[in-house]
Tab-separated table of C-alpha atoms in Angstrom:
chain	number	residue	atom	x	y	z
A	3	MET	CA	1.489	-52.613	28.711
A	4	ALA	CA	3.337	-49.387	29.342
A	5	GLU	CA	1.230	-47.622	26.766
A	6	ALA	CA	-1.968	-48.536	28.603
A	7	ASN	CA	-1.010	-46.158	31.397
A	8	ARG	CA	-0.026	-43.287	29.086
A	9	PRO	CA	-1.968	-40.154	29.985
A	10	GLU	CA	-4.288	-38.786	27.329
A	11	ILE	CA	-3.078	-35.683	25.553
A	12	GLN	CA	-5.529	-32.778	25.381
A	13	LEU	CA	-5.200	-29.772	23.144
A	14	LYS	CA	-6.979	-26.559	23.918
A	15	ILE	CA	-7.256	-24.238	20.919
A	16	ASN	CA	-8.009	-20.573	21.284
A	17	SER	CA	-9.715	-19.129	18.233
A	18	ARG	CA	-10.693	-15.569	17.624
A	19	ARG	CA	-12.862	-13.753	15.154
A	20	GLY	CA	-10.926	-11.636	12.715
A	21	ILE	CA	-12.212	-8.306	11.541
A	22	GLY	CA	-14.495	-9.086	8.669
A	23	THR	CA	-12.881	-12.473	8.051
A	24	GLY	CA	-14.705	-14.909	10.319
A	25	ASN	CA	-13.100	-17.231	12.840
A	26	ILE	CA	-9.363	-17.683	12.517
A	27	ILE	CA	-7.198	-20.169	14.388
A	28	HIS	CA	-3.769	-18.825	15.276
A	29	PRO	CA	-1.636	-21.723	16.542
A	30	VAL	CA	1.830	-20.336	17.179
A	31	GLU	CA	2.766	-19.659	20.782
A	32	ILE	CA	2.492	-22.675	23.016
A	33	GLU	CA	2.826	-22.610	26.762
A	34	SER	CA	2.182	-25.059	29.538
A	35	SER	CA	-1.152	-24.505	31.153
A	36	PRO	CA	-1.075	-23.448	34.788
A	37	THR	CA	-3.530	-26.275	35.540
A	38	PRO	CA	-2.931	-27.643	39.078
A	39	PHE	CA	-1.183	-30.956	39.440
A	40	LEU	CA	-3.327	-34.050	39.550
A	41	ALA	CA	-3.262	-36.062	42.768
A	42	ALA	CA	-2.930	-39.813	42.670
A	43	THR	CA	-2.991	-42.101	45.704
A	44	THR	CA	-0.639	-45.065	45.729
A	45	ALA	CA	-0.188	-47.321	48.829
A	46	GLY	CA	-1.394	-44.539	51.101
A	47	ASN	CA	1.114	-42.028	49.764
A	48	GLN	CA	0.112	-39.032	47.657
A	49	THR	CA	2.206	-38.311	44.594
A	50	GLN	CA	1.767	-35.515	42.116
A	51	THR	CA	2.170	-35.809	38.357
A	52	PRO	CA	1.973	-32.850	36.032
A	53	SER	CA	-1.009	-32.670	33.717
A	54	PRO	CA	-0.142	-33.221	30.059
A	55	PHE	CA	-2.552	-30.407	29.184
A	56	ARG	CA	-1.197	-27.998	26.592
A	57	GLU	CA	-2.648	-24.771	25.234
A	58	ILE	CA	-2.094	-23.579	21.676
A	59	LYS	CA	-2.425	-19.805	21.669
A	60	HIS	CA	-2.774	-17.125	19.027
A	61	PHE	CA	-0.050	-15.983	16.669
A	62	LYS	CA	2.142	-13.387	18.288
A	63	LYS	CA	0.581	-9.943	18.323
A	64	TRP	CA	2.871	-7.103	17.291
A	65	PHE	CA	2.608	-3.555	18.533
A	66	PRO	CA	1.870	-1.403	15.453
A	67	TRP	CA	4.317	1.495	15.324
A	68	LEU	CA	5.603	1.496	11.739
A	69	ILE	CA	2.319	2.305	9.978
A	70	PRO	CA	1.561	5.254	12.317
A	71	SER	CA	5.150	6.413	11.687
A	72	PHE	CA	4.473	6.365	7.945
A	73	VAL	CA	1.372	8.501	8.502
A	74	VAL	CA	3.349	11.013	10.573
A	75	ALA	CA	6.156	11.117	7.984
A	76	ASP	CA	3.729	11.717	5.097
A	77	THR	CA	1.957	14.468	7.037
A	78	VAL	CA	5.203	16.208	7.961
A	79	LEU	CA	6.406	16.025	4.359
A	80	PHE	CA	3.137	17.569	3.175
A	81	VAL	CA	3.578	20.492	5.571
A	82	ILE	CA	7.183	20.939	4.391
A	83	THR	CA	6.001	20.835	0.768
A	84	MET	CA	3.442	23.561	1.428
A	85	TYR	CA	6.110	25.653	3.156
A	86	VAL	CA	8.414	25.306	0.152
A	87	ASN	CA	5.481	26.085	-2.169
A	88	ASP	CA	4.940	29.526	-0.559
A	89	CYS	CA	1.760	30.317	-2.506
A	90	PRO	CA	1.498	34.031	-1.525
A	91	LYS	CA	4.924	34.696	-3.020
A	92	ASN	CA	4.619	32.631	-6.190
A	93	THR	CA	0.929	32.876	-7.107
A	94	VAL	CA	-1.433	35.774	-7.726
A	95	SER	CA	-4.309	34.291	-5.700
A	96	CYS	CA	-4.339	31.562	-3.029
A	97	VAL	CA	-6.862	29.513	-1.066
A	98	ALA	CA	-6.965	29.819	2.767
A	99	THR	CA	-4.698	32.852	2.839
A	100	PHE	CA	-4.941	32.957	6.655
A	101	LEU	CA	-2.448	30.066	6.620
A	102	GLY	CA	0.160	32.430	5.253
A	103	ARG	CA	3.020	30.597	3.598
A	104	LEU	CA	1.139	27.306	3.956
A	105	SER	CA	-1.881	28.469	1.942
A	106	PHE	CA	-3.018	26.397	-1.042
A	107	GLN	CA	-2.866	26.935	-4.779
A	108	PRO	CA	-6.076	28.149	-6.501
A	109	PHE	CA	-8.792	25.523	-7.038
A	110	LYS	CA	-8.492	25.771	-10.814
A	111	GLU	CA	-4.839	24.860	-10.582
A	112	ASN	CA	-5.070	22.238	-7.826
A	113	PRO	CA	-8.576	21.171	-6.713
A	114	LEU	CA	-7.077	18.880	-4.037
A	115	LEU	CA	-5.955	21.839	-1.872
A	116	GLY	CA	-2.242	21.474	-2.323
A	117	PRO	CA	0.952	22.852	-3.870
A	118	SER	CA	1.862	23.570	-7.474
A	119	SER	CA	3.175	20.861	-9.769
A	120	SER	CA	6.542	22.623	-9.959
A	121	THR	CA	6.890	22.400	-6.168
A	122	LEU	CA	6.016	18.706	-6.181
A	123	GLU	CA	8.590	18.144	-8.899
A	124	LYS	CA	11.176	19.968	-6.802
A	125	MET	CA	10.333	17.810	-3.769
A	126	GLY	CA	10.802	14.502	-5.625
A	127	ALA	CA	7.661	13.724	-7.628
A	128	LEU	CA	7.857	11.027	-10.285
A	129	ASP	CA	8.912	12.716	-13.511
A	130	VAL	CA	9.710	10.117	-16.170
A	131	SER	CA	11.924	12.443	-18.217
A	132	LYS	CA	14.146	13.083	-15.200
A	133	VAL	CA	14.293	9.385	-14.334
A	134	VAL	CA	15.290	8.391	-17.870
A	135	ASN	CA	17.360	11.339	-19.035
A	136	ASP	CA	18.841	12.624	-15.769
A	137	HIS	CA	19.220	9.209	-14.059
A	138	GLN	CA	17.076	10.243	-11.081
A	139	GLY	CA	15.752	6.777	-10.316
A	140	TRP	CA	15.259	7.722	-6.670
A	141	ARG	CA	12.060	9.484	-7.733
A	142	LEU	CA	10.403	6.056	-8.030
A	143	ILE	CA	10.615	5.854	-4.221
A	144	THR	CA	10.342	9.486	-3.087
A	145	CYS	CA	7.083	10.046	-4.965
A	146	ILE	CA	5.201	7.614	-2.700
A	147	TRP	CA	5.832	9.886	0.301
A	148	LEU	CA	4.432	13.021	-1.359
A	149	HIS	CA	0.800	14.025	-1.882
A	150	GLY	CA	-0.912	16.354	-4.313
A	151	GLY	CA	-3.184	17.977	-1.772
A	152	LEU	CA	-4.903	17.851	1.596
A	153	PHE	CA	-7.790	15.714	0.298
A	154	HIS	CA	-5.311	13.330	-1.305
A	155	LEU	CA	-3.338	13.031	1.936
A	156	LEU	CA	-6.406	12.429	4.130
A	157	ALA	CA	-7.823	9.729	1.843
A	158	ASN	CA	-4.559	7.806	1.638
A	159	MET	CA	-3.651	8.098	5.316
A	160	LEU	CA	-7.096	6.977	6.469
A	161	SER	CA	-6.877	3.934	4.192
A	162	LEU	CA	-3.338	3.212	5.370
A	163	LEU	CA	-4.361	3.260	9.027
A	164	VAL	CA	-7.422	1.050	8.508
A	165	ILE	CA	-5.570	-1.555	6.438
A	166	GLY	CA	-1.989	-1.272	7.643
A	167	ILE	CA	-2.399	-1.397	11.414
A	168	ARG	CA	-4.270	-4.700	11.320
A	169	LEU	CA	-1.610	-6.227	9.057
A	170	GLU	CA	1.266	-4.959	11.185
A	171	GLN	CA	-0.356	-6.413	14.301
A	172	GLU	CA	-0.609	-9.800	12.605
A	173	PHE	CA	2.701	-9.990	10.726
A	174	GLY	CA	5.092	-7.457	12.268
A	175	PHE	CA	6.775	-4.295	11.065
A	176	ILE	CA	9.519	-5.916	8.942
A	177	ARG	CA	7.279	-7.866	6.599
A	178	ILE	CA	4.615	-5.167	6.322
A	179	GLY	CA	7.236	-2.445	5.869
A	180	LEU	CA	8.846	-4.365	3.017
A	181	LEU	CA	5.444	-5.114	1.499
A	182	TYR	CA	4.494	-1.421	1.626
A	183	VAL	CA	7.708	0.011	0.161
A	184	ILE	CA	8.195	-2.615	-2.571
A	185	SER	CA	4.543	-2.340	-3.611
A	186	GLY	CA	4.899	1.433	-3.797
A	187	PHE	CA	7.941	0.993	-6.015
A	188	GLY	CA	6.012	-1.423	-8.230
A	189	GLY	CA	3.170	1.072	-8.550
A	190	SER	CA	5.574	3.873	-9.497
A	191	LEU	CA	7.248	1.617	-12.050
A	192	LEU	CA	4.029	0.708	-13.882
A	193	SER	CA	2.859	4.320	-13.748
A	194	ALA	CA	6.131	5.504	-15.293
A	195	LEU	CA	5.828	2.993	-18.118
A	196	PHE	CA	2.361	4.251	-19.123
A	197	LEU	CA	1.968	7.869	-17.942
A	198	GLN	CA	5.024	9.730	-19.159
A	199	SER	CA	3.720	13.245	-19.774
A	200	ASN	CA	2.719	14.230	-16.221
A	201	ILE	CA	4.260	13.996	-12.781
A	202	SER	CA	2.858	11.527	-10.249
A	203	VAL	CA	2.783	11.472	-6.442
A	204	GLY	CA	0.978	9.582	-3.698
A	205	ALA	CA	1.027	6.557	-1.415
A	206	SER	CA	-1.999	4.940	-3.040
A	207	GLY	CA	0.124	2.411	-4.943
A	208	ALA	CA	1.652	1.215	-1.660
A	209	VAL	CA	-1.792	1.155	0.023
A	210	PHE	CA	-3.146	-0.947	-2.838
A	211	GLY	CA	-0.151	-3.223	-2.269
A	212	LEU	CA	-1.410	-3.866	1.250
A	213	LEU	CA	-4.848	-4.686	-0.178
A	214	GLY	CA	-3.248	-7.119	-2.604
A	215	GLY	CA	-1.294	-8.657	0.251
A	216	MET	CA	-4.507	-9.150	2.232
A	217	LEU	CA	-6.027	-11.050	-0.685
A	218	SER	CA	-3.052	-13.357	-1.213
A	219	GLU	CA	-2.748	-13.888	2.550
A	220	LEU	CA	-6.336	-15.127	2.593
A	221	ILE	CA	-5.602	-17.498	-0.296
A	222	THR	CA	-2.298	-18.941	0.962
A	223	ASN	CA	-3.578	-19.342	4.535
A	224	TRP	CA	-6.948	-20.634	3.348
A	225	THR	CA	-7.108	-23.581	5.757
A	226	ILE	CA	-6.990	-21.483	8.952
A	227	TYR	CA	-9.983	-19.340	8.006
A	228	ALA	CA	-13.624	-19.990	8.757
A	229	ASN	CA	-16.285	-18.345	6.571
A	230	LYS	CA	-13.711	-18.333	3.784
A	231	MET	CA	-15.996	-17.427	0.912
A	232	ALA	CA	-17.633	-14.549	2.804
A	233	ALA	CA	-14.220	-13.099	3.642
A	234	LEU	CA	-13.029	-13.511	0.049
A	235	PHE	CA	-16.179	-11.945	-1.417
A	236	THR	CA	-15.996	-8.932	0.914
A	237	LEU	CA	-12.330	-8.294	0.165
A	238	VAL	CA	-12.794	-8.623	-3.611
A	239	ILE	CA	-15.711	-6.147	-3.571
A	240	ILE	CA	-13.581	-3.603	-1.664
A	241	ILE	CA	-10.723	-3.996	-4.143
A	242	VAL	CA	-12.961	-3.712	-7.215
A	243	ILE	CA	-14.642	-0.544	-5.929
A	244	ASN	CA	-11.306	1.114	-5.194
A	245	LEU	CA	-9.876	0.194	-8.580
A	246	ALA	CA	-13.045	1.452	-10.293
A	247	VAL	CA	-12.472	4.899	-8.806
A	248	GLY	CA	-9.209	4.950	-10.752
A	249	ILE	CA	-10.974	5.427	-14.092
A	250	LEU	CA	-11.763	9.018	-13.081
A	251	PRO	CA	-9.529	11.778	-14.471
A	252	HIS	CA	-6.454	12.957	-12.533
A	253	VAL	CA	-6.232	9.584	-10.740
A	254	ASP	CA	-3.176	7.434	-11.476
A	255	ASN	CA	-4.799	4.017	-11.724
A	256	PHE	CA	-1.621	2.495	-13.158
A	257	ALA	CA	0.044	3.146	-9.800
A	258	HIS	CA	-2.927	1.416	-8.152
A	259	LEU	CA	-2.712	-1.571	-10.495
A	260	GLY	CA	1.064	-1.849	-10.208
A	261	GLY	CA	0.979	-1.590	-6.427
A	262	PHE	CA	-1.860	-4.103	-6.132
A	263	SER	CA	-0.165	-6.636	-8.417
A	264	SER	CA	3.139	-6.300	-6.542
A	265	GLY	CA	1.443	-6.615	-3.163
A	266	PHE	CA	-0.593	-9.610	-4.293
A	267	LEU	CA	2.548	-11.516	-5.302
A	268	LEU	CA	4.512	-10.375	-2.251
A	269	GLY	CA	1.715	-11.537	0.033
A	270	PHE	CA	2.429	-15.147	-0.986
A	271	VAL	CA	6.100	-14.546	-0.131
A	272	PHE	CA	5.866	-12.566	3.128
A	273	LEU	CA	2.524	-13.540	4.700
A	274	MET	CA	2.551	-17.341	4.626
A	275	ARG	CA	1.489	-19.054	7.890
A	276	PRO	CA	2.550	-22.504	9.160
A	277	GLN	CA	-0.289	-25.030	8.989
A	278	PHE	CA	-1.981	-25.990	12.243
A	279	GLY	CA	-0.977	-29.644	12.159
A	280	TRP	CA	2.736	-28.790	12.151
A	281	VAL	CA	2.403	-26.468	15.130
A	282	SER	CA	0.394	-28.907	17.219
A	283	GLN	CA	2.726	-31.862	16.550
A	284	ARG	CA	5.741	-29.962	17.886
A	285	TYR	CA	4.307	-30.348	21.381
A	286	THR	CA	2.570	-33.700	21.101
A	287	SER	CA	4.904	-35.772	18.907
A	288	SER	CA	6.297	-37.673	21.852
A	289	TYR	CA	2.807	-39.038	22.531
A	290	SER	CA	1.385	-39.092	19.026
A	291	ARG	CA	1.352	-42.068	16.728
A	292	VAL	CA	0.852	-39.860	13.672
A	293	GLY	CA	3.860	-39.300	11.418
A	294	PRO	CA	5.549	-35.911	11.150
A	295	ARG	CA	3.697	-33.205	9.259
A	296	PRO	CA	5.322	-30.558	7.037
A	297	LYS	CA	5.443	-26.972	8.263
A	298	TYR	CA	3.779	-25.637	5.100
A	299	LYS	CA	1.360	-27.209	2.688
A	300	THR	CA	2.573	-27.989	-0.807
A	301	TYR	CA	0.368	-25.406	-2.452
A	302	GLN	CA	1.795	-22.722	-0.127
A	303	LEU	CA	5.352	-23.523	-1.192
A	304	VAL	CA	4.407	-23.612	-4.882
A	305	LEU	CA	2.704	-20.202	-4.629
A	306	TRP	CA	5.713	-18.833	-2.704
A	307	LEU	CA	8.175	-19.921	-5.402
A	308	ILE	CA	6.076	-18.790	-8.386
A	309	SER	CA	5.306	-15.415	-6.799
A	310	LEU	CA	8.940	-14.757	-5.874
A	311	ILE	CA	10.065	-15.476	-9.439
A	312	LEU	CA	7.314	-13.315	-10.955
A	313	VAL	CA	7.865	-10.303	-8.711
A	314	VAL	CA	11.663	-10.299	-9.145
A	315	ALA	CA	11.493	-10.848	-12.904
A	316	GLY	CA	8.730	-8.256	-13.298
A	317	MET	CA	10.574	-5.582	-11.335
A	318	ILE	CA	13.813	-6.124	-13.261
A	319	ALA	CA	12.085	-6.169	-16.657
A	320	GLY	CA	10.063	-3.053	-15.819
A	321	LEU	CA	13.066	-1.108	-14.565
A	322	VAL	CA	15.204	-2.030	-17.581
A	323	SER	CA	12.376	-1.052	-19.947
A	324	LEU	CA	11.886	2.291	-18.197
A	325	LEU	CA	15.571	3.203	-18.290
A	326	ARG	CA	15.600	2.392	-22.003
A	327	GLY	CA	12.770	4.890	-22.546
A	328	VAL	CA	10.067	2.338	-23.376
A	329	ASN	CA	6.476	3.634	-23.475
A	330	LEU	CA	4.075	0.725	-23.055
A	331	ASN	CA	1.278	2.687	-24.717
A	332	ASP	CA	3.096	2.004	-27.992
A	333	TYR	CA	2.456	-1.712	-27.465
A	334	CYS	CA	-1.039	-1.495	-25.978
A	335	SER	CA	-3.387	0.936	-27.700
A	336	TRP	CA	-6.282	0.405	-25.270
A	337	CYS	CA	-4.417	0.246	-21.951
A	338	HIS	CA	-4.878	3.965	-21.283
A	339	TYR	CA	-8.565	3.244	-20.611
A	340	MET	CA	-7.523	1.386	-17.452
A	341	SER	CA	-6.513	4.715	-15.935
A	342	CYS	CA	-9.147	7.057	-17.332
A	343	VAL	CA	-12.346	6.545	-19.326
A	344	PRO	CA	-13.415	9.733	-21.158
A	345	THR	CA	-17.065	10.813	-20.936
A	346	SER	CA	-19.115	13.858	-21.852
A	347	ARG	CA	-18.436	15.194	-18.329
A	348	TRP	CA	-14.642	15.007	-18.322
A	349	SER	CA	-11.615	14.665	-20.549
A	350	CYS	CA	-8.678	12.307	-20.150
A	351	ASP	CA	-6.161	14.578	-21.851
A	352	THR	CA	-2.862	14.231	-19.989
A	353	ASN	CA	-0.718	16.475	-22.173
A	354	PRO	CA	1.258	19.070	-20.171
A	355	VAL	CA	-0.120	22.605	-20.374
A	356	SER	CA	1.761	25.404	-22.118
A	357	CYS	CA	0.966	29.034	-22.921
A	358	MET	CA	2.077	31.799	-25.246
A	359	SER	CA	2.778	35.082	-23.425
A	360	GLU	CA	2.638	38.682	-24.644
A	361	GLN	CA	3.695	41.628	-22.453
A	362	THR	CA	2.768	45.286	-22.732
A	363	GLY	CA	4.075	47.146	-19.703
A	364	ASN	CA	2.457	45.462	-16.696
A	365	GLN	CA	-0.165	43.805	-18.886
A	366	TYR	CA	0.351	40.150	-19.713
A	367	THR	CA	-1.771	38.240	-22.222
A	368	LEU	CA	-1.571	34.460	-21.992
A	369	THR	CA	-2.925	32.069	-24.605
A	370	CYS	CA	-3.252	28.387	-23.733
A	371	SER	CA	-1.714	26.196	-26.425
A	372	ASN	CA	-3.922	23.255	-25.437
A	373	ASN	CA	-7.404	24.779	-25.721
A	374	GLY	CA	-6.849	28.210	-27.294
A	375	LYS	CA	-8.245	30.169	-24.342
A	376	ASN	CA	-6.631	33.486	-23.518
A	377	GLY	CA	-6.580	35.797	-20.537
A	378	THR	CA	-5.210	39.224	-19.680
A	379	TYR	CA	-3.529	39.948	-16.351
A	380	TRP	CA	-1.964	43.023	-14.778
A	381	LEU	CA	1.147	41.927	-12.919
A	382	ASN	CA	4.055	43.783	-11.366
A	383	ASN	CA	7.310	41.952	-12.136
A	384	PRO	CA	5.862	38.406	-11.993
A	385	ASN	CA	8.202	35.451	-11.579
A	386	SER	CA	8.116	32.269	-13.640
A	387	SER	CA	6.130	30.389	-10.974
A	388	GLN	CA	3.332	32.951	-11.131
A	389	ILE	CA	3.191	32.731	-14.925
A	390	ARG	CA	3.067	28.925	-14.794
A	391	GLY	CA	0.298	29.043	-12.214
A	392	LEU	CA	-1.826	31.389	-14.340
A	393	CYS	CA	-1.211	29.230	-17.397
A	394	SER	CA	-2.299	26.119	-15.510
A	395	GLN	CA	-5.535	27.820	-14.391
A	396	LEU	CA	-6.238	29.033	-17.917
A	397	CYS	CA	-5.782	25.609	-19.497
A	398	ARG	CA	-7.960	23.686	-17.001
């Protein structure tokens, strides 16, 4: 008989429309509604009983400060790199000379409007020979904070802001920071195992890690999304287009693939949401006749465990292989096409440039060892950086 007088429990669910992902229910924070007390009259006396109304609100929103900090850090490091580069001192001709010491290398040497390769190497670019032979493993991390040029920096930072801020708002700076850095490391690792003749820089591997995390987040939190297939199709198209750009020359698609794969696995580990039934029962179990519900669905826990094992095992195996000097091209003869597909319009030759030099007074004759081209220059006591810059222009 007591149960006949039990007040009815009502749940009010706030849902919102995610950017490009349809309606999403975010049942995390729960507060008592400020609904006025209900009045009941008994034997002429008025008594007040609180309403059992409860409101299930959105997941906690985080203030995004880490991703903008990454953008500022990358921009500052680019300015410092250009200052160290000092094009007017080390190169015969520069682009945007009005910038003085911050002016760019010639277009033939660096079409991205940036520093020389020797400067990038000095600042911490990924150089496999130094990682393996000189034990400079820190380059696997420092290279993701450097950029090859102004165009490179703008493209990566714009992508980072568009993708990263939304993720940091949803999941917080700790999880997204770890996802970004570990994905960048994974991208550097795969790049080092395949591209061992050139240096590599850029945050694109880490940015692709965020894209991979978005995809796995959609999969593992599938039940809280509306318009699931539309969201999945849109995200897959974006990823495919970005990876397709990587087959162009001078683009390190192995860093993209390594970062994306790492981020995809880490998304199952870091971005898993509690299911709605578990959240709602925490505040209605005293009135509910339904048994307790698990916090996560079984498939979420299975994906979490498998992904954690794969990402840890993959990172360890890749790092051990790199330090042993393994070149994965020796075991996969066609894999290089994943980073560059040669056509009649461009070449995929990644061999480092070198030149033969002959001096007669102030006259220097350089002959490119790669393509046989030669050029004559009149220089007054040139330094090694100037000679390397002229050689690089000649061999392009």
